[in-house]
mmCIF file of C-alpha atoms in Angstrom:
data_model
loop_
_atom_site.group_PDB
_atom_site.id
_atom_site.type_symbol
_atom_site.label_atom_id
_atom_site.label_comp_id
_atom_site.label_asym_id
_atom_site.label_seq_id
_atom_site.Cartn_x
_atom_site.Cartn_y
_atom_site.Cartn_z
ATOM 1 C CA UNK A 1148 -18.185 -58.766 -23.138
ATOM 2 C CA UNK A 1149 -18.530 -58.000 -26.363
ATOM 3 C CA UNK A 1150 -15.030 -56.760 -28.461
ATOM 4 C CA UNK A 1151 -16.837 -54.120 -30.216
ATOM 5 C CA UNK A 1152 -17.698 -51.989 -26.853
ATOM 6 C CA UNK A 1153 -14.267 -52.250 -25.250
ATOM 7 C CA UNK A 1154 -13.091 -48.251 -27.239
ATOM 8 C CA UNK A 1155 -16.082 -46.911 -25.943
ATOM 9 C CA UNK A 1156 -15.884 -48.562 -22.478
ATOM 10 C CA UNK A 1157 -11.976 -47.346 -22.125
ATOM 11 C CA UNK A 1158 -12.751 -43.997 -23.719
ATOM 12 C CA UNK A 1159 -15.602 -43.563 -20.944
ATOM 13 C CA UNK A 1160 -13.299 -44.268 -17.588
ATOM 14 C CA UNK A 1161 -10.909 -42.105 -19.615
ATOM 15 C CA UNK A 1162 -13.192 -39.358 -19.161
ATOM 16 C CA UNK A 1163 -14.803 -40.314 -15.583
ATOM 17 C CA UNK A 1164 -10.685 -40.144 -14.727
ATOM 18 C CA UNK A 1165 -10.356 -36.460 -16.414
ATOM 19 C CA UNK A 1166 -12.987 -35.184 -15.291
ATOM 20 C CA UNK A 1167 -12.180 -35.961 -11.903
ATOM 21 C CA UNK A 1168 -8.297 -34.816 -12.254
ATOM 22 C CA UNK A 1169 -10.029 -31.939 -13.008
ATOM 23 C CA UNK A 1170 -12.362 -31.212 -9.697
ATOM 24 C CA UNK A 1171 -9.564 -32.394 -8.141
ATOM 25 C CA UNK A 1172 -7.344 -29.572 -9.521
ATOM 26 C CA UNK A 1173 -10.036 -27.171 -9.146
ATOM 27 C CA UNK A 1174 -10.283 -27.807 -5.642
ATOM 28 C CA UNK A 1175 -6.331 -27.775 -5.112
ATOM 29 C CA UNK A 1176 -6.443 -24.099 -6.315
ATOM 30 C CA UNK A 1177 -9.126 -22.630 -4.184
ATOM 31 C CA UNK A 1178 -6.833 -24.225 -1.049
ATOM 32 C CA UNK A 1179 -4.039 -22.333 -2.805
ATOM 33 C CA UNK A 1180 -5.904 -19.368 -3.192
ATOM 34 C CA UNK A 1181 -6.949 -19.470 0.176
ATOM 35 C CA UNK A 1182 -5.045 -16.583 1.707
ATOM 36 C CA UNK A 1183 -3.205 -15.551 -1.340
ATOM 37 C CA UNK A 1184 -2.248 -11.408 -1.889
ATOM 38 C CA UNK A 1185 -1.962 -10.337 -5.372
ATOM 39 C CA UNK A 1186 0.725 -7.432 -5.407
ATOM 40 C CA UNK A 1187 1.346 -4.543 -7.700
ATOM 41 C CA UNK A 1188 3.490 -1.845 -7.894
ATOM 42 C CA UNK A 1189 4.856 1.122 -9.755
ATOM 43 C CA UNK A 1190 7.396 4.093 -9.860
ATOM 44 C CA UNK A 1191 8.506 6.913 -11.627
ATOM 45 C CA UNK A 1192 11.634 9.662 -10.573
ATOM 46 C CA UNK A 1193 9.135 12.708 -11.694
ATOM 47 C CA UNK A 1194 11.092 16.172 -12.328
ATOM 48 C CA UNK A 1195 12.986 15.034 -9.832
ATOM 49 C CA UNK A 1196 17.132 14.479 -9.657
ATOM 50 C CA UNK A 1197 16.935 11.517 -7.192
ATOM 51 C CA UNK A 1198 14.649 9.155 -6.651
ATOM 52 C CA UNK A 1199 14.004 9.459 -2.777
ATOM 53 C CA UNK A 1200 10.561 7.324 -2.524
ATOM 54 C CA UNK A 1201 11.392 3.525 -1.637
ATOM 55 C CA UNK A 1202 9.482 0.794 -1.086
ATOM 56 C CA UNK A 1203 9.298 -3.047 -0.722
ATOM 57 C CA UNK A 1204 6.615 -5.914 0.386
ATOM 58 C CA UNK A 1205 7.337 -9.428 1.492
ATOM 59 C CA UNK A 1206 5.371 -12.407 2.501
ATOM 60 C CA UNK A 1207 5.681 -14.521 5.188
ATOM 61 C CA UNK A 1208 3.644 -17.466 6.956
ATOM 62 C CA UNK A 1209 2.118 -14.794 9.320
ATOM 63 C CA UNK A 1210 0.865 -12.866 6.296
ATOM 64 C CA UNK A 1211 1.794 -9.968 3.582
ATOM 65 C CA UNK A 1212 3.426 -6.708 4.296
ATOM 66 C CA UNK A 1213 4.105 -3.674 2.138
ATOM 67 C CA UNK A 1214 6.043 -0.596 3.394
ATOM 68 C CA UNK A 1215 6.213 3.062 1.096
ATOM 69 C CA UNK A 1216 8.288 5.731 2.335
ATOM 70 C CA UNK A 1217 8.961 9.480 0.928
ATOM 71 C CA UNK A 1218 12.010 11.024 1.471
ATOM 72 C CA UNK A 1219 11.263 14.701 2.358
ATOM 73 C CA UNK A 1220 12.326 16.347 -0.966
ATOM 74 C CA UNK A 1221 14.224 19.373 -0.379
ATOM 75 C CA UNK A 1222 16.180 17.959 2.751
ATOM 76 C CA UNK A 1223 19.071 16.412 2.254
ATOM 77 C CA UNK A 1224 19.438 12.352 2.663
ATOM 78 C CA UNK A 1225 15.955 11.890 1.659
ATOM 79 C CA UNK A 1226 16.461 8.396 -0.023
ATOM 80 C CA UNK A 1227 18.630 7.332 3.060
ATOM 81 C CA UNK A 1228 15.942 7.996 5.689
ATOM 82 C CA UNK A 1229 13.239 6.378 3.539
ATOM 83 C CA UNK A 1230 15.595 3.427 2.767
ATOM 84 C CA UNK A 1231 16.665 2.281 6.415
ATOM 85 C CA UNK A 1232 12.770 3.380 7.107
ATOM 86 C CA UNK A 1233 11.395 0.481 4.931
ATOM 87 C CA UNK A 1234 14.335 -1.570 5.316
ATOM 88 C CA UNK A 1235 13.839 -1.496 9.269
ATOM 89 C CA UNK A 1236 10.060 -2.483 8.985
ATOM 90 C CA UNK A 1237 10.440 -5.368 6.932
ATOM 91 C CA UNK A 1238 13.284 -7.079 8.489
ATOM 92 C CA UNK A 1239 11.488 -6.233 12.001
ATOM 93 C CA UNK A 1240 8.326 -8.111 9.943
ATOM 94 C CA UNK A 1241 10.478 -10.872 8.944
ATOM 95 C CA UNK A 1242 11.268 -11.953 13.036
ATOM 96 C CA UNK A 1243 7.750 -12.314 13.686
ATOM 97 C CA UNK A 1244 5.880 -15.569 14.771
ATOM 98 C CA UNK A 1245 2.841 -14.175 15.193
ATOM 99 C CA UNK A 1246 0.628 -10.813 14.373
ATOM 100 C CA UNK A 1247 -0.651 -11.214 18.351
ATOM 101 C CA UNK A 1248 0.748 -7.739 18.913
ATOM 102 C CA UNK A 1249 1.087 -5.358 16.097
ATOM 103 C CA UNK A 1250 0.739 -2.183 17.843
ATOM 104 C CA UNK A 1251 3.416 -2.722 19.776
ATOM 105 C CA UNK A 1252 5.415 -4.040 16.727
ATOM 106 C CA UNK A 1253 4.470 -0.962 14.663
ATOM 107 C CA UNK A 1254 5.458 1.394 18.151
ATOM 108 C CA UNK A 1255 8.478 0.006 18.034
ATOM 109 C CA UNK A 1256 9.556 -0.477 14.592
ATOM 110 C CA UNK A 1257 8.558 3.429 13.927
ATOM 111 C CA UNK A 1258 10.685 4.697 17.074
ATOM 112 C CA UNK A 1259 13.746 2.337 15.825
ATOM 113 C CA UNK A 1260 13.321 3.738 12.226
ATOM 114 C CA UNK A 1261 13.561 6.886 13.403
ATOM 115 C CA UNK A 1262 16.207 6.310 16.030
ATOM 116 C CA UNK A 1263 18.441 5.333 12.843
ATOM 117 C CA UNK A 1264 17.835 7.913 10.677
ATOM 118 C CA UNK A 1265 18.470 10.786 13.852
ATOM 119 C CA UNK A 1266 21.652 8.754 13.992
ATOM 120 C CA UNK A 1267 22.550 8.613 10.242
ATOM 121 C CA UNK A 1268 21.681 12.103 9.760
ATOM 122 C CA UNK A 1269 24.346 13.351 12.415
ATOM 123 C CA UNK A 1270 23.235 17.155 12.892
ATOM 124 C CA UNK A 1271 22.613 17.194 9.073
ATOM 125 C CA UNK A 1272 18.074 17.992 7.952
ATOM 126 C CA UNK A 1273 16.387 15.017 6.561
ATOM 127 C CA UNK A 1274 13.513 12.779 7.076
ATOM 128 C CA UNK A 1275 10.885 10.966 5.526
ATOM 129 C CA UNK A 1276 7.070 9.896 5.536
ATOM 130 C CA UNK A 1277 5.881 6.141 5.818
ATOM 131 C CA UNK A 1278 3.056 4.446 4.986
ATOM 132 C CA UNK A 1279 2.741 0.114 5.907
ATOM 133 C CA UNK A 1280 0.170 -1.958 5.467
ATOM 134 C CA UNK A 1281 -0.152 -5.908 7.220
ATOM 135 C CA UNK A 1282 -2.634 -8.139 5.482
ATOM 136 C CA UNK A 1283 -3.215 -11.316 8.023
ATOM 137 C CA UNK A 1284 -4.115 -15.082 7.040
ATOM 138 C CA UNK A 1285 -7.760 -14.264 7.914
ATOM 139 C CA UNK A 1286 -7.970 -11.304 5.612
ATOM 140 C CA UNK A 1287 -7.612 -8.871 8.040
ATOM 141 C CA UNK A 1288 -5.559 -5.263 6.981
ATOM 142 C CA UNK A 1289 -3.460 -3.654 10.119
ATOM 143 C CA UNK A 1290 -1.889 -0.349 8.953
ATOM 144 C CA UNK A 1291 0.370 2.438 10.164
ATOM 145 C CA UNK A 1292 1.242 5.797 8.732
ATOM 146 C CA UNK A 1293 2.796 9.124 9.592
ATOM 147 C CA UNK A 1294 3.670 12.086 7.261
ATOM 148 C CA UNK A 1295 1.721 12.761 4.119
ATOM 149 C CA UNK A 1296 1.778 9.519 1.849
ATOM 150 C CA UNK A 1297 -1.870 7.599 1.525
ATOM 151 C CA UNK A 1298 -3.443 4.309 2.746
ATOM 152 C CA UNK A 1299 -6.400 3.720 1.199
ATOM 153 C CA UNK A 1300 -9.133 0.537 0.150
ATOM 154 C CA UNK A 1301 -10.029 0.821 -3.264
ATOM 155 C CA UNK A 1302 -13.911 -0.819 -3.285
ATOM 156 C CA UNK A 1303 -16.610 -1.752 -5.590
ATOM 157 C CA UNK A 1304 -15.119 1.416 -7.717
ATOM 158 C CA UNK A 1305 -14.734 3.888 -4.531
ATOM 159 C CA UNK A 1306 -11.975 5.112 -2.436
ATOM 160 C CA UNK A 1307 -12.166 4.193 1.634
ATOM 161 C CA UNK A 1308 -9.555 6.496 3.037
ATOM 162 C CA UNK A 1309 -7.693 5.271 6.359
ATOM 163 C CA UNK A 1310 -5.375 7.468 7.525
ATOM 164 C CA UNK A 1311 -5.024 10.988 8.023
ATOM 165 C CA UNK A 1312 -2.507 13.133 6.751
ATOM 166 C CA UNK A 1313 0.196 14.798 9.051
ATOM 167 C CA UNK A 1314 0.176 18.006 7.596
ATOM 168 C CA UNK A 1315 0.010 22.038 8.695
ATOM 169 C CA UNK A 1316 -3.402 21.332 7.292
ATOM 170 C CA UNK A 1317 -4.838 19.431 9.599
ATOM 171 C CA UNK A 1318 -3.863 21.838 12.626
ATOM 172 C CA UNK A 1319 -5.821 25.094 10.319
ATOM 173 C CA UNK A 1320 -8.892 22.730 9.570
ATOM 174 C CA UNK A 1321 -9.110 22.362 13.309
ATOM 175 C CA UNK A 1322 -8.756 25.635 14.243
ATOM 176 C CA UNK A 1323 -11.251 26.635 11.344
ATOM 177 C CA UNK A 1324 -13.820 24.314 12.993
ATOM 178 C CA UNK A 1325 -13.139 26.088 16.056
ATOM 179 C CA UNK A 1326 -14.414 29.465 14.606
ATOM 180 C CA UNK A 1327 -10.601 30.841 14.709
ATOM 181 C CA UNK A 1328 -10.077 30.513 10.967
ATOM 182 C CA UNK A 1329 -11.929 31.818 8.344
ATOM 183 C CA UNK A 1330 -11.955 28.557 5.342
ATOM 184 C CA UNK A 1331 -10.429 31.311 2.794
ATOM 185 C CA UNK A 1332 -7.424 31.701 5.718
ATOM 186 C CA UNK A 1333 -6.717 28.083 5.575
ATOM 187 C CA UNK A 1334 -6.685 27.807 1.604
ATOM 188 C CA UNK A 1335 -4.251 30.794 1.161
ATOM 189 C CA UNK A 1336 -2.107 29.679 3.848
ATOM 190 C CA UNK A 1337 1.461 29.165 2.047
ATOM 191 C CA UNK A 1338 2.607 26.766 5.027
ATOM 192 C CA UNK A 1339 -0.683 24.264 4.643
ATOM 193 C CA UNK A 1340 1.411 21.362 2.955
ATOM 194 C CA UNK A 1341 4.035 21.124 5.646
ATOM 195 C CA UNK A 1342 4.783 18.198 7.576
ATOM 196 C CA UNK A 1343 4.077 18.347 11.252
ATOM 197 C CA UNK A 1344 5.153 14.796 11.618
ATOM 198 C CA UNK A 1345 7.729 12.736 10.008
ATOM 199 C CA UNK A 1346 9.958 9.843 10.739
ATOM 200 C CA UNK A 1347 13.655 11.739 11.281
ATOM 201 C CA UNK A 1348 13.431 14.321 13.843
ATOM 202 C CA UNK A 1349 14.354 14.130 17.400
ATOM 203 C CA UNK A 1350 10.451 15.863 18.194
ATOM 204 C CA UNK A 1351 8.778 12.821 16.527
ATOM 205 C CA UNK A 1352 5.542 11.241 17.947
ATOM 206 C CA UNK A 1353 4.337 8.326 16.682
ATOM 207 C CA UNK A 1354 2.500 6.219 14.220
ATOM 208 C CA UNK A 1355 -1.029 6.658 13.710
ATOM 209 C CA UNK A 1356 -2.236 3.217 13.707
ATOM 210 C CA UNK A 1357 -5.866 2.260 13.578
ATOM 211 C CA UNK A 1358 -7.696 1.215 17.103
ATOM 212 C CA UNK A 1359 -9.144 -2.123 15.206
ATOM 213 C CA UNK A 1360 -7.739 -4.234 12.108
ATOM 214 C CA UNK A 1361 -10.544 -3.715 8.451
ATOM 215 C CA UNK A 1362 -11.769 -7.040 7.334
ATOM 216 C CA UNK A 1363 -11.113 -6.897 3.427
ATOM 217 C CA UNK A 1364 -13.592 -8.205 1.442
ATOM 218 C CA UNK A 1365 -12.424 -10.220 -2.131
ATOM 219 C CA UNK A 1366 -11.804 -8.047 -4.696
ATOM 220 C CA UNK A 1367 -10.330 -5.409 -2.419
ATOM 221 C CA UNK A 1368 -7.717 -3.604 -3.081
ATOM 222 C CA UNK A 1369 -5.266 -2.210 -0.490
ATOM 223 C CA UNK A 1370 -3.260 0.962 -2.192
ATOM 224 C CA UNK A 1371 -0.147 3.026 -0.705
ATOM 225 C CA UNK A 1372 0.547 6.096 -2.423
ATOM 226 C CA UNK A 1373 3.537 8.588 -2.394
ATOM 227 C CA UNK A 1374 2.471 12.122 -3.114
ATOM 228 C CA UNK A 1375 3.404 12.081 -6.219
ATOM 229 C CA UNK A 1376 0.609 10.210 -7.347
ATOM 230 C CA UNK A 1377 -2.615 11.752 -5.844
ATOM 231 C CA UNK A 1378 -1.137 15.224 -6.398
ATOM 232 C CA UNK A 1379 -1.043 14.607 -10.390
ATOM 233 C CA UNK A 1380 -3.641 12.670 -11.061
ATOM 234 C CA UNK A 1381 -7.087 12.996 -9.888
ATOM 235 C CA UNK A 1382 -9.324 10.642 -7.858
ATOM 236 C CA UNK A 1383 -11.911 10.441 -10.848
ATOM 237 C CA UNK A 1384 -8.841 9.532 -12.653
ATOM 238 C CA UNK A 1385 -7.072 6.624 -9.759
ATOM 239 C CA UNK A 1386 -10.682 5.386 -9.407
ATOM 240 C CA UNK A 1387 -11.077 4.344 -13.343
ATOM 241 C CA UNK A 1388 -8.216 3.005 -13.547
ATOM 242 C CA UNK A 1389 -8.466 1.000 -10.759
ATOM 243 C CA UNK A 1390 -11.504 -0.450 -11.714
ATOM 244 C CA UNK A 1391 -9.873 -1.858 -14.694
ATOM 245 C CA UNK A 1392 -10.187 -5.533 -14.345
ATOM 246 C CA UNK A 1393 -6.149 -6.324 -14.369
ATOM 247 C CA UNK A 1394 -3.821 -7.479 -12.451
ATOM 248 C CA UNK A 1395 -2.376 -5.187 -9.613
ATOM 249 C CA UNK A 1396 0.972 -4.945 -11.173
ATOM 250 C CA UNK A 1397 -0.833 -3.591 -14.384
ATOM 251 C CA UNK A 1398 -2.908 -1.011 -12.700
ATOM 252 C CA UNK A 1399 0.302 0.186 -10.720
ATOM 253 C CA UNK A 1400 1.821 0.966 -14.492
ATOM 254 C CA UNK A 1401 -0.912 2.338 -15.693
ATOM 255 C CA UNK A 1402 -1.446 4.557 -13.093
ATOM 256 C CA UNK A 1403 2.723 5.761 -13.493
ATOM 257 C CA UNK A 1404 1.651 6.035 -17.092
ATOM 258 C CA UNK A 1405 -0.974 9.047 -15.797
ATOM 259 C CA UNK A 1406 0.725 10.382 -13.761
ATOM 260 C CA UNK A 1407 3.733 10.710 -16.720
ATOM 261 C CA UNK A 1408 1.439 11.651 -19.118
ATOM 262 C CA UNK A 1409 0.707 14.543 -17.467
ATOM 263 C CA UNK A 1410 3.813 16.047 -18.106
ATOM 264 C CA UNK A 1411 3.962 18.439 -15.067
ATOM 265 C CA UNK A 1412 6.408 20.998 -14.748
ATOM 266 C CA UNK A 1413 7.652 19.800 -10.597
ATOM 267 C CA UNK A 1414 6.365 16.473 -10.907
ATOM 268 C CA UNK A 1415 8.017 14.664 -7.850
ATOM 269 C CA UNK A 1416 8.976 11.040 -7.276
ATOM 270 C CA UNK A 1417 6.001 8.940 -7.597
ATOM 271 C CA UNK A 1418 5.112 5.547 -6.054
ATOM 272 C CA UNK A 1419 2.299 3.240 -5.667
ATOM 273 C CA UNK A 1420 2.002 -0.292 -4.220
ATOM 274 C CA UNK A 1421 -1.302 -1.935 -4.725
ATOM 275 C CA UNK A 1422 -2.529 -6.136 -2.329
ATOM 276 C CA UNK A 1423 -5.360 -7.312 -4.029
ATOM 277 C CA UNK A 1424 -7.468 -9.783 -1.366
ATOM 278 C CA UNK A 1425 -8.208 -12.697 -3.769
ATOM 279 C CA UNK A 1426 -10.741 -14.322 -1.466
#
């Protein structure tokens, strides 16, 4: 062979051989990606004296879970209800093998979480709203919520709302369908925004849970909100933010950033946690 080709013959395999660390890299990362929740979140104490909105999110091998919960502001032991709320959902999270049977896990979980808090409370008002969200392995979202915080899927630049708000509300739309109500009666009602169900009272029902898990699509993004957020800020406002293209954690500040920005007088606690499906 002749000397002269040998640096051209060693720079080509050296090529072939990065090029093909390369695909092989590539490849790696999709597997990695496979199944992989991008998570986001953000907070701000408002007007507020204590910050009575907690949160958290884990992941385990069954798949990702993230739990927001508002302590009823203007009850005392807000932040104590909402903490051994979310506390009491993961850990209950963390002892699963298998997402077989979430209803009854999110049944259960709920009447435990508020068993503790009846018991904490001893006599004494308090109580808190809860909003959870399970993505599964195959991409699958499982949710539960009662009180007023907000599960929604934020997609190709629209909201998807999923649950319902358990609010005084509710009841007057109803009865204002029914012909009972006139729609000015239910706007001027001063007792519209009050909870009719909350984690922390003995005459607590249950979870609303939905009858059949959403398959996310990629790109989706799964967002929990406390009150504080989508009572500041608009949903013109949530929706172009969200379609920012940044990372979860990002949007989550930027959307505290609105909502502080808008400097209102009895701003409360505000929260948001934002999964991102990445496949």
């Amino acid at each position: 062979m002749d000397q002269k080709l040998m640096p051209y013959i060693i720079t080509f395999i050296f090529i072939i051989v990065l090029i093909l660390l390369l695909l092989i890299r590539g490849i790696l990362a999709q597997k990695m990606d496979k199944g992989k929740i991008y998570i986001g979140n953000g907070q701000t104490i408002g007007r507020r004296d204590e910050q009575d909105d907690y949160f958290s999110t884990v992941e385990t091998t069954c798949g990702t879970i993230a739990v927001l919960a508002d302590g009823i502001s203007g009850l005392a032991n807000g932040r104590m209800a909402s903490t051994i709320a979310v506390t009491t959902f993961i850990e209950e999270f963390k002892k699963l093998s298998s997402l077989s049977n979430l209803p009854k896990f999110f049944k259960e979980t709920a009447m435990a979480s508020n068993h503790m808090i009846v018991e904490n409370l001893n006599g004494s008002n308090g109580g808190t709203t809860l909003v959870t969200a399970i993505i599964d392995s195959e991409g699958y979202l499982h949710w539960g919520a009662v009180g007023d915080s907000v599960l929604t899927i934020f997609r190709n630049g629209e909201f998807l709302a999923i649950n319902q708000k358990h609010i005084f509300e509710s009841v007057l739309t109803e009865r204002y369908i029914a012909g009972e109500l006139s729609q000015l009666e239910v706007q001027e009602n001063p007792l519209k925004k009050r909870l009719i169900n909350y984690l922390g009272y003995a005459g607590f029902k249950n979870l609303d849970t939905g009858n059949n898990p959403i398959q996310l699509n990629r790109g989706d993004k799964v967002c929990l909100f406390s009150d504080g957020i989508y009572d500041a800020i608009t949903e013109v406002e949530m929706e172009k933010i969200l379609s920012q293209q940044a990372p979860p954690y990002d949007l989550a500040q930027s959307m505290i950033k609105a909502v502080e920005q808008k400097r209102l007088k009895n701003q409360d606690n505000a929260t948001i946690v934002i999964l991102e499906k990445t496949w």
